[in-house]
Every structure is written in structure tokens, then in C-alpha cells.
GROMACS .gro file of C-alpha atoms in nm:
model
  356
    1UNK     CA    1  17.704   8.918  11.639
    2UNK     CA    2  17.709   8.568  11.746
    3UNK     CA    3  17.554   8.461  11.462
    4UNK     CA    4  17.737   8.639  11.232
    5UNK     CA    5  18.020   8.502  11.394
    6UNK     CA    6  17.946   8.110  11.340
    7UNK     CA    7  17.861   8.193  10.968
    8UNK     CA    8  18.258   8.310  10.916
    9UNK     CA    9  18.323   8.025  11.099
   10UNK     CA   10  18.127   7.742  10.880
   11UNK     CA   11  18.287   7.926  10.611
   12UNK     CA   12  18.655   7.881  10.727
   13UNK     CA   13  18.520   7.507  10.771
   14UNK     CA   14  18.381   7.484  10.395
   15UNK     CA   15  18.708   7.641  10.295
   16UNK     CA   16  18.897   7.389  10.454
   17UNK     CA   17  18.710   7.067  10.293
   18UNK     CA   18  18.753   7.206   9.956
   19UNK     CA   19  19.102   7.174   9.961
   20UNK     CA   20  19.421   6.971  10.140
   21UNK     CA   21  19.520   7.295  10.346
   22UNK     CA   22  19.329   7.563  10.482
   23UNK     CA   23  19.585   7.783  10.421
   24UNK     CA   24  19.995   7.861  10.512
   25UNK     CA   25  20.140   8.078  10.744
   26UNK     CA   26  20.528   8.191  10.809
   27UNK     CA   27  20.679   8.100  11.113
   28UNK     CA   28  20.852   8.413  11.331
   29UNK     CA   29  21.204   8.418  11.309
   30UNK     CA   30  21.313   8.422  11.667
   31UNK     CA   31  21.048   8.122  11.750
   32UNK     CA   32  21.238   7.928  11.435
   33UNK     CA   33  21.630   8.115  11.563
   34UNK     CA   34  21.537   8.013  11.950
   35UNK     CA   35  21.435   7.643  11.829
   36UNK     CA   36  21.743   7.556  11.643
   37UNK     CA   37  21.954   7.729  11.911
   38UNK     CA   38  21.812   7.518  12.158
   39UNK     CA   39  21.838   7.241  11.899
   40UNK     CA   40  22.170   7.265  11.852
   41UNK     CA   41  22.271   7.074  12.178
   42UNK     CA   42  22.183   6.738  11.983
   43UNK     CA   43  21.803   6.595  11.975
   44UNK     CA   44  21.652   6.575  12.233
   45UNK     CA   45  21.880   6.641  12.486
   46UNK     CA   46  21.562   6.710  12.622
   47UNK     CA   47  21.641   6.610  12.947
   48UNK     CA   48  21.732   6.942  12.949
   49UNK     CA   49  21.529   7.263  12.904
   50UNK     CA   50  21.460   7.461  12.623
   51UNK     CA   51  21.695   7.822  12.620
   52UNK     CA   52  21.449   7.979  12.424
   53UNK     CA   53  21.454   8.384  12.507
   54UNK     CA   54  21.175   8.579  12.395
   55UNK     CA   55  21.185   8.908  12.352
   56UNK     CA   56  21.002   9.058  12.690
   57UNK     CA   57  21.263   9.094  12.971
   58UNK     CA   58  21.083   8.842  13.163
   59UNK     CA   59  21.040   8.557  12.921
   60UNK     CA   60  21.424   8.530  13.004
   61UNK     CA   61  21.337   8.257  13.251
   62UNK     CA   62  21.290   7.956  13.099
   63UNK     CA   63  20.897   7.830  13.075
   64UNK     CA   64  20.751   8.123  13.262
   65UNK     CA   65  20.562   8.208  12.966
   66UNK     CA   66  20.376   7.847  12.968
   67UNK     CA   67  20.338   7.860  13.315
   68UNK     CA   68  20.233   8.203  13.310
   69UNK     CA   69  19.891   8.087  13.056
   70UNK     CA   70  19.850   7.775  13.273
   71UNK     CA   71  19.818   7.972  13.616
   72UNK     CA   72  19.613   8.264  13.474
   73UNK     CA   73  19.375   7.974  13.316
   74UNK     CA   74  19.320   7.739  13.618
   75UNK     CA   75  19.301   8.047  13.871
   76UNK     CA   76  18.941   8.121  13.654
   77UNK     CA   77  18.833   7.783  13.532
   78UNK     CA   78  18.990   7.543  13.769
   79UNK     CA   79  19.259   7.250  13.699
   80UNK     CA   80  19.014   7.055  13.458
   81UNK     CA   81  19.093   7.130  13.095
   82UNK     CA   82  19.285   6.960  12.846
   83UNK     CA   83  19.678   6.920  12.838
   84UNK     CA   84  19.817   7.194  12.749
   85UNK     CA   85  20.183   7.116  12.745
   86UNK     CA   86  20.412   7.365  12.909
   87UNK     CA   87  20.654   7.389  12.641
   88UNK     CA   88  20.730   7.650  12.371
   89UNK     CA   89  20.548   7.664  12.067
   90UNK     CA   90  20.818   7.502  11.835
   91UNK     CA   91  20.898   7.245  12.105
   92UNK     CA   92  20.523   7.126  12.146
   93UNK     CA   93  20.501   7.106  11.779
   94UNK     CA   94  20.817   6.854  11.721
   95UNK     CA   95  20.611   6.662  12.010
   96UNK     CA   96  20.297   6.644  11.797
   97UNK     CA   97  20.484   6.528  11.492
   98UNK     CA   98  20.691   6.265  11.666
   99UNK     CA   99  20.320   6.119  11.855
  100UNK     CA  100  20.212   6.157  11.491
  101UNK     CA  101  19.902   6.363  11.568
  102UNK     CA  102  19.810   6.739  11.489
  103UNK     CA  103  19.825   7.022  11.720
  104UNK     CA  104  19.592   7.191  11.882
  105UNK     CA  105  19.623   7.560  11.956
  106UNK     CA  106  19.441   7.806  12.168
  107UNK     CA  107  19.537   8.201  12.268
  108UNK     CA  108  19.378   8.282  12.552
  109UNK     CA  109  19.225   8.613  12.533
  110UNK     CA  110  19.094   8.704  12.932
  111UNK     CA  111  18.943   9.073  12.835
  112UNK     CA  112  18.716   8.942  12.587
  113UNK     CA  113  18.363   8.909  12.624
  114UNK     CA  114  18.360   8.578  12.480
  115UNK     CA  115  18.626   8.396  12.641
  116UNK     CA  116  18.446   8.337  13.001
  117UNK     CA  117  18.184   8.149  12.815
  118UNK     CA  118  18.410   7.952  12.626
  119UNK     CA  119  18.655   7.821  12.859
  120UNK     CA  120  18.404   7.698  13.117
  121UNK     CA  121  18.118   7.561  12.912
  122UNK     CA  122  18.324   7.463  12.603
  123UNK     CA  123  18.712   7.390  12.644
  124UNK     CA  124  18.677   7.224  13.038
  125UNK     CA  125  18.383   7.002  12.945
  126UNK     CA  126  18.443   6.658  12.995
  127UNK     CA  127  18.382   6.580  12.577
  128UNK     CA  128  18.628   6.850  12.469
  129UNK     CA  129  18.847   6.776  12.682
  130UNK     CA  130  18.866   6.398  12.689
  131UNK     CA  131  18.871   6.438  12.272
  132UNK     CA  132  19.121   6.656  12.289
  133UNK     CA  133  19.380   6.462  12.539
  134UNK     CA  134  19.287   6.148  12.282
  135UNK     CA  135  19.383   6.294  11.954
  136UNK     CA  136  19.588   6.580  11.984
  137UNK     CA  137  19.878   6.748  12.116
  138UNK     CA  138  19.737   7.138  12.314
  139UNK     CA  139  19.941   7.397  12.342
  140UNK     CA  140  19.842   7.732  12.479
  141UNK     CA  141  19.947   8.088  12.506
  142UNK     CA  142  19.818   8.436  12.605
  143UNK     CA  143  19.737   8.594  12.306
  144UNK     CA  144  19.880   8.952  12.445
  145UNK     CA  145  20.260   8.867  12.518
  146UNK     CA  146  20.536   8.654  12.462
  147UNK     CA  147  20.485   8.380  12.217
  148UNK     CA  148  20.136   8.411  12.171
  149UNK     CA  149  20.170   8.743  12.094
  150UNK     CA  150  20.379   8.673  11.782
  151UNK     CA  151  20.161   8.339  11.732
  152UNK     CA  152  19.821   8.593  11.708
  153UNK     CA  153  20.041   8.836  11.432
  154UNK     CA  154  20.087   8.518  11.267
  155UNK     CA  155  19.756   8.400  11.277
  156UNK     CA  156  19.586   8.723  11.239
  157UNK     CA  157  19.281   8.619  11.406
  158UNK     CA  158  18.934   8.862  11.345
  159UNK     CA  159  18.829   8.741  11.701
  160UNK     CA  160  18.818   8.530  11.995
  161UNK     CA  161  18.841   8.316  12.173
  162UNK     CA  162  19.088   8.190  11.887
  163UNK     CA  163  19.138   7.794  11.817
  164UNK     CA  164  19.350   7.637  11.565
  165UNK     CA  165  19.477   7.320  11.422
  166UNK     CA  166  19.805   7.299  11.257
  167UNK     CA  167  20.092   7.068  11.133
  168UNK     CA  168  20.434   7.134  10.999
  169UNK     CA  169  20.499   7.212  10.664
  170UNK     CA  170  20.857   7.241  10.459
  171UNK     CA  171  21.072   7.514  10.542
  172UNK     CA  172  20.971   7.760  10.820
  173UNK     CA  173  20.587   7.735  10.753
  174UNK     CA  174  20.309   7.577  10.927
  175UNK     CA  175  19.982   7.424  10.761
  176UNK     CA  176  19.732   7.564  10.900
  177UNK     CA  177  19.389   7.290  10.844
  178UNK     CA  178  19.131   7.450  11.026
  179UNK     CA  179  19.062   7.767  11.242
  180UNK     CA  180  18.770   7.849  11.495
  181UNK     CA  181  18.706   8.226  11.585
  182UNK     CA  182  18.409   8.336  11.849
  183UNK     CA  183  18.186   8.141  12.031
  184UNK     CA  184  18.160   7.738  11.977
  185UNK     CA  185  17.978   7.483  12.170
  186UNK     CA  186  18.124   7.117  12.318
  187UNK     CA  187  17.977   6.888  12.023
  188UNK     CA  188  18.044   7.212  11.735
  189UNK     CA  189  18.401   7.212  11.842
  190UNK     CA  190  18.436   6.843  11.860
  191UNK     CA  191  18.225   6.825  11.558
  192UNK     CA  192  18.482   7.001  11.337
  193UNK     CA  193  18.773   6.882  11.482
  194UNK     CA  194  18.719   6.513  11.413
  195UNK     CA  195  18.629   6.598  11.035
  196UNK     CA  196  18.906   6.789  11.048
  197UNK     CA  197  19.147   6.444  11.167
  198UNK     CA  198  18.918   6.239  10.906
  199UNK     CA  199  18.989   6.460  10.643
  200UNK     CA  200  19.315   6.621  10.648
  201UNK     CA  201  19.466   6.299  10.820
  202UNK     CA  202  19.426   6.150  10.510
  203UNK     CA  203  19.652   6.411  10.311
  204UNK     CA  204  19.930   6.398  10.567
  205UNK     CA  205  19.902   6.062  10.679
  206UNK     CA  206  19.999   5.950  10.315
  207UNK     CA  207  20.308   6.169  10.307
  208UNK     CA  208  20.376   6.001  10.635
  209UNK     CA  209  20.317   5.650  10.565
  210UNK     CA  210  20.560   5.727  10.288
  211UNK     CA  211  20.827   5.868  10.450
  212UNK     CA  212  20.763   5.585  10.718
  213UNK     CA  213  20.772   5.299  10.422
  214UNK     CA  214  21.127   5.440  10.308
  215UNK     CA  215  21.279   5.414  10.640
  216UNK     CA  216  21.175   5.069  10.699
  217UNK     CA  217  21.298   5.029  10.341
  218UNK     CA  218  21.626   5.159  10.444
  219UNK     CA  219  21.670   4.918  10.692
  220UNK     CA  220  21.565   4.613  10.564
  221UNK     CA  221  21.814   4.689  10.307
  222UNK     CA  222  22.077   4.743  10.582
  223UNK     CA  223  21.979   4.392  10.772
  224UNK     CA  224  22.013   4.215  10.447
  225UNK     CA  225  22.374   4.378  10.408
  226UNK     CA  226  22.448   4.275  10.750
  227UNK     CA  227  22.323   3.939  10.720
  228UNK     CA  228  22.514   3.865  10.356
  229UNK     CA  229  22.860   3.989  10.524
  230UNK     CA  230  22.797   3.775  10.850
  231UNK     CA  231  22.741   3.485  10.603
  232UNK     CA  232  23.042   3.563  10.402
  233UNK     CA  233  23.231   3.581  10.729
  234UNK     CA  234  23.097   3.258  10.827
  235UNK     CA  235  23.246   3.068  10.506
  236UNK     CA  236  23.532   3.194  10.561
  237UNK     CA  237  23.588   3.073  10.895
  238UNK     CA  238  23.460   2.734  10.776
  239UNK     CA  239  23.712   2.736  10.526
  240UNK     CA  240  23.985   2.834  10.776
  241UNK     CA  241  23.877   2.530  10.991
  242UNK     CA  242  23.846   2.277  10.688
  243UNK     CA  243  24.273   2.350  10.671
  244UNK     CA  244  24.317   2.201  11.015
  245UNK     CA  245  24.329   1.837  11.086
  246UNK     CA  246  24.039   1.631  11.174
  247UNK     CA  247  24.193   1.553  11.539
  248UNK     CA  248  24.249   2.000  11.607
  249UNK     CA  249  23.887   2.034  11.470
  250UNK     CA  250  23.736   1.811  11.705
  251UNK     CA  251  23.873   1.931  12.018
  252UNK     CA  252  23.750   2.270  11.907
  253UNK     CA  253  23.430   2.165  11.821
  254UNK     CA  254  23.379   1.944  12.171
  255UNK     CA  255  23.540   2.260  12.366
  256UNK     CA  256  23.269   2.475  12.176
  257UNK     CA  257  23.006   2.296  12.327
  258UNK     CA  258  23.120   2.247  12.659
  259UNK     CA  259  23.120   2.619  12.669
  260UNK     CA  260  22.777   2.636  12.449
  261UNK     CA  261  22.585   2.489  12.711
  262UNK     CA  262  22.656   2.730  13.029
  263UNK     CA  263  22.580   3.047  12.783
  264UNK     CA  264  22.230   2.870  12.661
  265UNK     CA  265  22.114   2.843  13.050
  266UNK     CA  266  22.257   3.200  13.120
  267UNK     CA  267  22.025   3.303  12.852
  268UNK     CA  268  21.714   3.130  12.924
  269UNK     CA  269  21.731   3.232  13.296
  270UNK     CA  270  21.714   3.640  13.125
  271UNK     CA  271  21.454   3.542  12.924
  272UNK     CA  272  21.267   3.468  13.226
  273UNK     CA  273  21.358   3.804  13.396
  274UNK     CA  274  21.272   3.964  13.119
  275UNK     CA  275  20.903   3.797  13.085
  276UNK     CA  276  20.843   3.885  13.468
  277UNK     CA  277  20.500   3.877  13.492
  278UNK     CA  278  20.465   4.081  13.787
  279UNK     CA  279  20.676   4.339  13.682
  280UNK     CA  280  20.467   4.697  13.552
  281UNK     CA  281  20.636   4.890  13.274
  282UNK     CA  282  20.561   5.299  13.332
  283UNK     CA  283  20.587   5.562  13.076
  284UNK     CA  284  20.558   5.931  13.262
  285UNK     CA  285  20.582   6.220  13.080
  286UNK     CA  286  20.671   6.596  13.199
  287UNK     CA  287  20.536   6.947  13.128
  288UNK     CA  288  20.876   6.991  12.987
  289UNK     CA  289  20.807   6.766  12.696
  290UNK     CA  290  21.050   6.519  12.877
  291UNK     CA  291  20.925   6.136  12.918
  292UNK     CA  292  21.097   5.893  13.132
  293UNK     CA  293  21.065   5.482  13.147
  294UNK     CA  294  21.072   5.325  13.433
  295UNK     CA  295  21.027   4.958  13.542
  296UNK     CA  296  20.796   4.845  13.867
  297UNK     CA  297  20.671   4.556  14.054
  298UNK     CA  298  20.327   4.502  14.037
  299UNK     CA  299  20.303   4.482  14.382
  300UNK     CA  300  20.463   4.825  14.436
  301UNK     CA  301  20.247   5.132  14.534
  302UNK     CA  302  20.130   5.443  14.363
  303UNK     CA  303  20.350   5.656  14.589
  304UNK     CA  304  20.659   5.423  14.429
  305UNK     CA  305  20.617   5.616  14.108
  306UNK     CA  306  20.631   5.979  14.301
  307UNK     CA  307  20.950   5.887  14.463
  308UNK     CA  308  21.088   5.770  14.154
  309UNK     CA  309  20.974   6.065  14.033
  310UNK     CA  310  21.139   6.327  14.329
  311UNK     CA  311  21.479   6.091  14.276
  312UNK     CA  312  21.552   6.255  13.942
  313UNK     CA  313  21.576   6.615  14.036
  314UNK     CA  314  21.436   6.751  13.767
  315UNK     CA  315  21.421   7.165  13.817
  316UNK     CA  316  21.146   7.317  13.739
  317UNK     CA  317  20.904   7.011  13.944
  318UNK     CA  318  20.710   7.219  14.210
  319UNK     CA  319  20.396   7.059  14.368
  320UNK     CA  320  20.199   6.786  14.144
  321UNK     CA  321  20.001   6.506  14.092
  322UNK     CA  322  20.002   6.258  13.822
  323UNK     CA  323  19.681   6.155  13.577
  324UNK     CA  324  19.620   5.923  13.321
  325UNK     CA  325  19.516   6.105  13.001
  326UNK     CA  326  19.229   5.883  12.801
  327UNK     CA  327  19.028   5.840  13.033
  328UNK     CA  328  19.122   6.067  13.268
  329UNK     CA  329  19.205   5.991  13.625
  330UNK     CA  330  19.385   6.145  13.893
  331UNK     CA  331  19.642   5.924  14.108
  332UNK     CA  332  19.673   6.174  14.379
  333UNK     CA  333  19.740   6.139  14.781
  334UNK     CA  334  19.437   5.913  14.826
  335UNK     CA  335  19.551   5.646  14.573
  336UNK     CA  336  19.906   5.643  14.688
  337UNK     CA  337  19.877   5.321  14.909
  338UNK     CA  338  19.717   5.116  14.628
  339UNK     CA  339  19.934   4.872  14.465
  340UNK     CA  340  19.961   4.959  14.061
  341UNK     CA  341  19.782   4.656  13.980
  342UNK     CA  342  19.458   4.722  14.180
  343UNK     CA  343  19.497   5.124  14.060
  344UNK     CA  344  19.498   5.002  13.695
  345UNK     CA  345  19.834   5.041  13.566
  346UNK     CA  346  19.949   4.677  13.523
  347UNK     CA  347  20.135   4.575  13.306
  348UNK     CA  348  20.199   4.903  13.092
  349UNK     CA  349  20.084   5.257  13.213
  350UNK     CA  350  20.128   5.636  13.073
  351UNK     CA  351  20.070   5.916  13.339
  352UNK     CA  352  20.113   6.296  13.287
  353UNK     CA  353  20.279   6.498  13.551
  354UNK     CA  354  20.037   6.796  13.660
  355UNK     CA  355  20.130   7.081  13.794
  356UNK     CA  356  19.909   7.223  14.058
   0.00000   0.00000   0.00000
């Protein structure tokens, strides 16, 4: 069975280098009707949560369903495994598009005979999951409720443990570029994702680079509008000043650089704050989806960043620790006394908040 198994899935695979896009699928309507609800308070309010309501009574409080996967996951396999962000499926997907990578999905069947197998020799080894935290953006679900119920009628998958990697398409459809089903090993799986990235990134980077090109084309062609009416403004004034006499114009002009000369050492002395050596520039991002920015002193501690961190009041934040994605390392109680530059993160760093 096994066998047969990894022959449907090298034909997915064959499938899938023949052409752009595996295939398309149609979003559900209340996963595309909760998204634009919640979008509707403005982008990325996001310092706020989703209000996404699923249809089960108890999906009515917000992110139990992603916490729900993560704690039935890391009570088998433990708290090594790859990112999986604990946001809803439409959410994690605008993530993955603004990053500019694809996303990575996985329904998490526990019944199956398959899955045990899976998730502790394949999806928690250190290749998979290191790969995975690199180049894509995870997002998981239990394939027999909420979300990942609909995702699995969407997907229609023949068996599992089900993988998937996907990117948005126009309108409420997803592209769907490549599909595992059934048992996989480490360097398999990592194997067809990265000629999955070589390949299809090509396709989709292009439309990308394109779309990118016109924006910057857009505004260069606002700068130079900006800079020819700042000229124009600028003759004008000259020609105002050419009507007084020479005596009026050069008490202005000596008065204009009495006052020059303050401003100039004003601004030098910022440009010097700004260039701070010592100082450690922090990117942290949530489960939520929510990242924060956040300014330190080289000098400060580890534990500086989890105060910072408990300061914001953020609901939702239980117990956590916070890791660095690529490679991985945990900055947990025993690293809290080391400065940031001896624990690696000087001068820019990017930790995840995990939940334990």
C-alpha cells in the first residue's frame, strides 16, 4: 500500500512539472466572508485579532482552533516542529504573500495509521523542519473540524497524512503547486519541495517582479512630480526676492544663515543617534501574525526583550519562550542574563514568540 502510495504521489509531482499549476481549487465562502469581515477594520489592524467565527459552537473563541492543532501536535511529538503559525487559514496566507514565499499546509489526521510515522520521523526532523522555517510560511489544521475540515473538502485528499503547497490566485481561488498524500521521508519531502520553489517560483516570481516593477514605477513617477513642483516653487520664490532691494535681500540672506547654522549641528548630532553603534534593532513576531519593532542597547539582556514583550499586553500571550527561526535556537530562562550581543542578536535580530 505504501508503495502504491508513493507512485500516486511521483505522479502528482510529474503532473506538477508539466505545467505552471498543479491545479485550482475554490476557496469556502465563510473562510473568504470571515476574512474580509475581519478585513474590514482597515489592513492590518492586526494588532488586533482576527473575528473569524467558524461554524462549530466552539470555534467562537478566537484562535482556539490553531491552538487546538498546536496542543494536540506537541502533546504527541513534542515542541520541535516547524512554525506553524497560529492564525486562520486566510490570515496565514496574506502573511505568506506579503514575506513573498509559498505556503505550506498540513491537516493533521491523529487516527490514521500513517500519521505517527510521519510526524516524528519526517515533519520534526531537524532537515524538514529547518527547510521549512527557511522558505515557507506553515500553517496547520486538524483535518476533522473547524477550518481544516472545510480545507480537506477543498482539497479532497485520497489519504494522509496530507501536505500541500499553495499560493493565491485571482478571485477566491488558490493555486495549488504541489500535493503530498501517505507516507514521505525527510530528504523525499524536502526533495520535492525545493523543486517545487525552483520551479513554480519562477512562474509567480515573474508576475511578482512585475507587479513589484510597476509600483516602483509609480513612484518614481510621483518623486519626479514632487521634485518638478518643488523646483517650480523655488523660482518663484527667487523671483519674489529678485523684486526686493539689494539692502532687504541681504539682511534676509545673512539672517538665513545665522539661523542655518544651529539647524545643521541639530542635525548632525541625530545623525549620530541614529548611527548608534551599540544600539540592537529587534524584529519579534507573534502567533497572531502580529510583528513588533523594537530598539535595544547592545548591552541590554535577553530578559530586556521579554519585558518588553509582557509591557504590551497583548491577550492571548500565555507562557512562552522566544527562538530564532534559521537556524533555530531557543533564548529561554538560561540565556536571559546574556547581553544580546554575546547571545547573537547584534545589531539586527528576528525571534518568534513560542507558545509552550
Amino acid at each position: 500500500m505504501a508503495a502504491m502510495l508513493r507512485e500516486n504521489r511521483r505522479s502528482a509531482g510529474e503532473a506538477s512539472r508539466n505545467g505552471i499549476v498543479q491545479r485550482m481549487v475554490n476557496l469556502p465562502r465563510n473562510i473568504i466572508g470571515g476574512f474580509s469581515r475581519a478585513m474590514g477594520i482597515g489592513r492590518r489592524n492586526q494588532h488586533l485579532p482576527f473575528n473569524f467565527h467558524l461554524q462549530e459552537p466552539e470555534e467562537h473563541i478566537v484562535g482556539a482552533e490553531e491552538w487546538a492543532f498546536l496542543g494536540c501536535f506537541e502533546q504527541q511529538y513534542g515542541s520541535y516542529h516547524p512554525f506553524f503559525y497560529a492564525c486562520q487559514f486566510m490570515e496565514t496566507l496574506k502573511l505568506a504573500e506579503e514575506d513573498h514565499k509559498f505556503m505550506f499546509v498540513y491537516l493533521h489526521s491523529p487516527e490514521h495509521p500513517f500519521t505517527p510515522s510521519f510526524c516524528r520521523d519526517t515533519l520534526c526532523s531537524e532537515l524538514v523542519v529547518q527547510f521549512l522555517d527557511a522558505n515557507f510560511v506553515c500553517w496547520g489544521a486538524l483535518a476533522s473540524r473547524g477550518e481544516g475540515l472545510q480545507m480537506a473538502a477543498t482539497f479532497r485528499p485520497t489519504s494522509f497524512p496530507f501536505c500541500a503547497v499553495i499560493a493565491p490566485a485571482p478571485g477566491d481561488s488558490l493555486a495549488v503547486l504541489q500535493q503530498m498524500e501517505g507516507p514521505i521521508s525527510p530528504a523525499e519531502l524536502v526533495e520535492t519541495l525545493q523543486r517545487t520553489v525552483e520551479e513554480q517560483g519562477l512562474a509567480f516570481g515573474g508576475a511578482r517582479a512585475k507587479q513589484e516593477e510597476k509600483i516602483k514605477a509609480d513612484r518614481r513617477l510621483r518623486e519626479e512630480q514632487d521634485a518638478a513642483y518643488l523646483a517650480s516653487l523655488k523660482i518663484d520664490k527667487e523671483k519674489e526676492k529678485l523684486k526686493n532691494n539689494h539692502k532687504q535681500y541681504a539682511k534676509v540672506k545673512e539672517s538665513a544663515i545665522t539661523k542655518e547654522t544651529p539647524h545643521k549641528e541639530v542635525a548632525n548630532f541625530g545623525v549620530k543617534v541614529l548611527k548608534d553603534p551599540q544600539a540592537t534593532q529587534m524584529l519579534i513576531r507573534f502567533p497572531n501574525g502580529e510583528r513588533r519593532e523594537q530598539s535595544f542597547a547592545s548591552t541590554d539582556k535577553v530578559q530586556s526583550i521579554y519585558r518588553y514583550i509582557d509591557s504590551l499586553g497583548i491577550p492571548g500571550i500565555g507562557n512562552y519562550r522566544l527562538v530564532s527561526s534559521f537556524p533555530r535556537k531557543v533564548y529561554g530562562v538560561d540565556q536571559m542574563g546574556m547581553t544580546l550581543k554575546d547571545s547573537g542578536l547584534h545589531p539586527r535580530g528576528s525571534l518568534f514568540l513560542e507558545p509552550l
